[in-house]
mmCIF file of C-alpha atoms in Angstrom:
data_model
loop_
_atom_site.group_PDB
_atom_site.id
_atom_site.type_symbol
_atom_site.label_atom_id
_atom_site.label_comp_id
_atom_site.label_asym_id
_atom_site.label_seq_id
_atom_site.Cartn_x
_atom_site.Cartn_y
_atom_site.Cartn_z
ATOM 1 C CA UNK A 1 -13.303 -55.519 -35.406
ATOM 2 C CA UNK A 2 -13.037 -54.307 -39.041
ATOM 3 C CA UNK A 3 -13.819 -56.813 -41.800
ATOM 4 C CA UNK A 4 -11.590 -56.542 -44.725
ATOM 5 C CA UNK A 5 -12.315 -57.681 -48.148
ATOM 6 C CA UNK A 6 -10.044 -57.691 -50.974
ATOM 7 C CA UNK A 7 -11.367 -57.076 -54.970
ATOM 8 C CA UNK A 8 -9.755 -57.504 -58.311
ATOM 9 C CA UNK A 9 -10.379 -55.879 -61.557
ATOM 10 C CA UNK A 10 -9.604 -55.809 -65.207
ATOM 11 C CA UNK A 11 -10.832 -54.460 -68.243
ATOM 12 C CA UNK A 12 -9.710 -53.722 -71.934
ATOM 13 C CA UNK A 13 -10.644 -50.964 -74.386
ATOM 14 C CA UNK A 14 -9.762 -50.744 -78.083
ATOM 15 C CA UNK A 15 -7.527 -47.900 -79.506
ATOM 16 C CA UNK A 16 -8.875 -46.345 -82.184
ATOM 17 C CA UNK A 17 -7.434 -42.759 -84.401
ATOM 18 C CA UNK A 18 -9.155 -39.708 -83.838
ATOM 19 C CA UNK A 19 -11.017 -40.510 -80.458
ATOM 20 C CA UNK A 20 -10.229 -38.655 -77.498
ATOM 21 C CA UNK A 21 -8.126 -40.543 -74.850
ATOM 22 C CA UNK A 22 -9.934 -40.421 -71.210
ATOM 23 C CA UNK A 23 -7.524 -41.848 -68.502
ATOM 24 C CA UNK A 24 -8.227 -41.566 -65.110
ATOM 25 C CA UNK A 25 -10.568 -39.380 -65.314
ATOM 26 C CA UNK A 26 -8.461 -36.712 -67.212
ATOM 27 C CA UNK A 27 -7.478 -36.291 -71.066
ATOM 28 C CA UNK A 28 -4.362 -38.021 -72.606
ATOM 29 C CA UNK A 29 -3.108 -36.444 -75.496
ATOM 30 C CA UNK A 30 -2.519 -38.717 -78.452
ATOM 31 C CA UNK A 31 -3.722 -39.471 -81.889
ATOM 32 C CA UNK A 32 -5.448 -42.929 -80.450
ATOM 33 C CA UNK A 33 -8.122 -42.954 -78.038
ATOM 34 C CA UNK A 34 -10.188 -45.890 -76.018
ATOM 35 C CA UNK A 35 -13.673 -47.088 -77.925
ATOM 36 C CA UNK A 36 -16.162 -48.023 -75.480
ATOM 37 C CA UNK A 37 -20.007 -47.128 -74.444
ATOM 38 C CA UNK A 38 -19.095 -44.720 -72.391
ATOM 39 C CA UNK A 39 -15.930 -42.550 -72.284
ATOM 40 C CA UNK A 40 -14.061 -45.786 -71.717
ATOM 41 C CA UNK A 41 -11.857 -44.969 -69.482
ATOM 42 C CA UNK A 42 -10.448 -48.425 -68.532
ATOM 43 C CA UNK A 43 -8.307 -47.180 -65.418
ATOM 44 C CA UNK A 44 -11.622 -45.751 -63.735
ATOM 45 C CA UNK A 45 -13.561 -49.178 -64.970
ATOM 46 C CA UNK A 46 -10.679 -51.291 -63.780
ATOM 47 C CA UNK A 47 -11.020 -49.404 -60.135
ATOM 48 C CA UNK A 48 -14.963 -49.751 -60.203
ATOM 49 C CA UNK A 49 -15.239 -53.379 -61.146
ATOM 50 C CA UNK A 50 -12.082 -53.968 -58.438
ATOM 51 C CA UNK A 51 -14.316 -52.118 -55.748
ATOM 52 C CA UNK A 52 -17.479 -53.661 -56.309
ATOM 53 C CA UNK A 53 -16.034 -57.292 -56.472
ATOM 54 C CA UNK A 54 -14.475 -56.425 -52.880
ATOM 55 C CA UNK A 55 -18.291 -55.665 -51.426
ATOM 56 C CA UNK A 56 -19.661 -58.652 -53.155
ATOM 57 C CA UNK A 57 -21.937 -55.820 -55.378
ATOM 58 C CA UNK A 58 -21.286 -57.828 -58.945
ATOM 59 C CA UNK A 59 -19.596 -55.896 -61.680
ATOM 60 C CA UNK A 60 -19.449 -52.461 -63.801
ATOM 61 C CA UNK A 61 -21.605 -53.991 -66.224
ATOM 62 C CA UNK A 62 -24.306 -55.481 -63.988
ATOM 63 C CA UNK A 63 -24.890 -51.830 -62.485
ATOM 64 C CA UNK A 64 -24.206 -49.398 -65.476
ATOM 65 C CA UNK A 65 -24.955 -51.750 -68.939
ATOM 66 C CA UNK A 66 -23.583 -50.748 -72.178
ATOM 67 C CA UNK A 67 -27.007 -51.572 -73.646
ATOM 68 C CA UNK A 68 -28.580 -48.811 -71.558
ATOM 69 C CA UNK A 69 -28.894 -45.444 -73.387
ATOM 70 C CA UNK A 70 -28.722 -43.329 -70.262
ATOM 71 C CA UNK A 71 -24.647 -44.629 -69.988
ATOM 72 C CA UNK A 72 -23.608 -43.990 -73.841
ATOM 73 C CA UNK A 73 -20.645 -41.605 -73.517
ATOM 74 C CA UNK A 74 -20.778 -40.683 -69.794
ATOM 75 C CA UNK A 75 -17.790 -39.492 -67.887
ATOM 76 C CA UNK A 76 -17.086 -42.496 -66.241
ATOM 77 C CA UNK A 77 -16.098 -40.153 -62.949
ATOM 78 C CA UNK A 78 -19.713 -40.569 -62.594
ATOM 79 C CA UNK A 79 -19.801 -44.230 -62.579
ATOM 80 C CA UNK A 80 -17.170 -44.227 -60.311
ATOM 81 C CA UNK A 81 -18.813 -42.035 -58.051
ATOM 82 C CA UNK A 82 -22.005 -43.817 -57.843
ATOM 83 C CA UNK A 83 -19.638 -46.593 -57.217
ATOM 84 C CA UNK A 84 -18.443 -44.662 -53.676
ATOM 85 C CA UNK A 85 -22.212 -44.190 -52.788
ATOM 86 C CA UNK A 86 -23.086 -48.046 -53.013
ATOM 87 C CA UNK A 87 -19.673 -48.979 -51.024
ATOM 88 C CA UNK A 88 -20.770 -46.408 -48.552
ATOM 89 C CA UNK A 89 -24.221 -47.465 -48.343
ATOM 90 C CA UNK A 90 -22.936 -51.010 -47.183
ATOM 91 C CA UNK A 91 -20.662 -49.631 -45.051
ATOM 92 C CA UNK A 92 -17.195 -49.972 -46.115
ATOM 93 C CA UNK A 93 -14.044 -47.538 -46.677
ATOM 94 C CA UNK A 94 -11.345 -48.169 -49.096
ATOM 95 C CA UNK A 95 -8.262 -49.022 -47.263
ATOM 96 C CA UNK A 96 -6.005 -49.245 -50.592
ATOM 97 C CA UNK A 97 -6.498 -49.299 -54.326
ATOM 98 C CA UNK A 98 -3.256 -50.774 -56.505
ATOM 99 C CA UNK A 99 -3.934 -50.097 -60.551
ATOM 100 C CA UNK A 100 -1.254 -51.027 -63.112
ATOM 101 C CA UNK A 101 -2.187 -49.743 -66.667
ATOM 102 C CA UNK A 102 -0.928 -51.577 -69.821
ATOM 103 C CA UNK A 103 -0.243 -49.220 -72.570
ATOM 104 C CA UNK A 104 2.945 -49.101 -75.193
ATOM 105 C CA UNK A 105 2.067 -45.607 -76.463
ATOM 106 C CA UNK A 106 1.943 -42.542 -74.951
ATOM 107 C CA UNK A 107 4.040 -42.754 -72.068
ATOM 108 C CA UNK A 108 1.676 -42.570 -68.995
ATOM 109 C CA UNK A 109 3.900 -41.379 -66.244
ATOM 110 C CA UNK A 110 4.160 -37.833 -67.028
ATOM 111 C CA UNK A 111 -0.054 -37.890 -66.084
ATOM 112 C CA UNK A 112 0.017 -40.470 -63.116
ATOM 113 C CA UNK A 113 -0.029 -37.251 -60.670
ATOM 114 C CA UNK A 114 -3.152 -35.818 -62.505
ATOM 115 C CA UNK A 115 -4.747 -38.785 -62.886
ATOM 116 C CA UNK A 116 -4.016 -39.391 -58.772
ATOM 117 C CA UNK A 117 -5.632 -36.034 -57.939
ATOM 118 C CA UNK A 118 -8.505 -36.205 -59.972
ATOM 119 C CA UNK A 119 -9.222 -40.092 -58.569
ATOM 120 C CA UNK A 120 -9.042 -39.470 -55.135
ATOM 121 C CA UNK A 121 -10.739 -36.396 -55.884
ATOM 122 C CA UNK A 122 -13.867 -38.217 -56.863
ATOM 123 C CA UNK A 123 -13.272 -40.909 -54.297
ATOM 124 C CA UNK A 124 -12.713 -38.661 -51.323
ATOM 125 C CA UNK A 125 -9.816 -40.323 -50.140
ATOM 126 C CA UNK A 126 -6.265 -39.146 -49.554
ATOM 127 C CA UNK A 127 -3.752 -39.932 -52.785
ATOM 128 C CA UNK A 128 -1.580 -42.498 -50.679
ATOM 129 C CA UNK A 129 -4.298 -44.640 -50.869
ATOM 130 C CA UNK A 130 -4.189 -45.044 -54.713
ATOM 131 C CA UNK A 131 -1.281 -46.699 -56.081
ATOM 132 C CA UNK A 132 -1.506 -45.594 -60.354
ATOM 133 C CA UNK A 133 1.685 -47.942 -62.127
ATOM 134 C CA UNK A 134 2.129 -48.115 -65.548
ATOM 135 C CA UNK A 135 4.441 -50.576 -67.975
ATOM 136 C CA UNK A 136 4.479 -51.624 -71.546
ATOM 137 C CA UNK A 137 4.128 -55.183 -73.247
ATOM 138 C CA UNK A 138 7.646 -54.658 -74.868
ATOM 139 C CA UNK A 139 5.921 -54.605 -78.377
ATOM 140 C CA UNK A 140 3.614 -58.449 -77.622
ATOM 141 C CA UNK A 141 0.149 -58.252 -77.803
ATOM 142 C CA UNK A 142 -2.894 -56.279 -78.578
ATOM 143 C CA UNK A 143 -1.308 -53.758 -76.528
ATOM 144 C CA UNK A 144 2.513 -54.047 -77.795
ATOM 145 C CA UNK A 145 0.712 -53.616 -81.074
ATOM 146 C CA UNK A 146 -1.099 -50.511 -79.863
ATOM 147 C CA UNK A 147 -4.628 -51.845 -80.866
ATOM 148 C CA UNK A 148 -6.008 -51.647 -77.192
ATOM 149 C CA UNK A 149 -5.033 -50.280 -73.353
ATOM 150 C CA UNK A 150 -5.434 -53.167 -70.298
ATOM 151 C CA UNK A 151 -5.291 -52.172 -66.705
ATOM 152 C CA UNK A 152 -5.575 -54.335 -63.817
ATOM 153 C CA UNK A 153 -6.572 -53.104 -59.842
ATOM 154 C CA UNK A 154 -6.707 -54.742 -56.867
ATOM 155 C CA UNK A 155 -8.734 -52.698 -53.911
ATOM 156 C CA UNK A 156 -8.737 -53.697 -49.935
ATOM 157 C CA UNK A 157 -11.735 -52.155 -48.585
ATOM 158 C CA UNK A 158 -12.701 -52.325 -44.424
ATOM 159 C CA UNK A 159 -16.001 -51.736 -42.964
#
């Protein structure tokens, strides 16, 4: 009998002018990009930190700190494939992923089938397993106010 286990994430990046915007694990153009330690990529975080809480394997930041050198501007497709290793390595499979990103500017779901590809791509699953959403805070917020980008995830995995 398969054990499923169910895993939430979030995470938050700042916008900032002139950096380049890294989005599930592909380039959105716009005049803002995400500020983080690595390419902060908050969709790809969001999926890692949702995937590790499911296997009880901590967080993002417990396994790949932002005071570690060796993680300062990596493609976070690595992280998120390193991610895959340690859920394989304790024996589970993803059964579903489910990601909303919060962003008011650009619009996001001209890229959602990119973004889909390139995912499952570097999770070796098959794209109707990864549910990629996106809305707007109708103008409230850090977000509304296009200072930052949110996402949320929740991931069923089965061993």
């Amino acid at each position: 009998m398969s054990a499923f286990r169910i895993g939430f994430g979030y995470d938050v990046h700042q916008l900032k002018e002139g950096e380049e915007f890294w989005l599930g694990g592909i380039i959105i153009p716009h005049s803002k990009g995400a500020v983080g330690h690595s390419d902060a990529d908050v969709l790809i975080h969001v999926i890692c930190d949702a995937l590790l809480g499911a296997a009880n394997l901590r967080d993002i930041g417990y396994h790949f700190s932002d005071q570690d050198p060796q993680y300062k501007g990596i493609d976070s497709k690595i992280l998120l494939s390193q991610v895959m290793d340690l859920l394989k390595e304790n024996g589970y499979q993803i059964g579903n992923l489910d990601v909303t990103i919060c962003l008011q500017q650009p619009k996001i779901n001209p890229h959602i089938p990119a973004m889909k590809t390139c995912l499952a791509k570097v999770m070796q699953i098959d794209k109707g397993k990864l549910s990629l959403k996106a809305t707007t805070t109708e103008r409230l917020g850090f977000v509304g106010r296009e200072e930052g980008v949110s996402a949320y995830c929740v991931a069923l995995i089965h061993s």
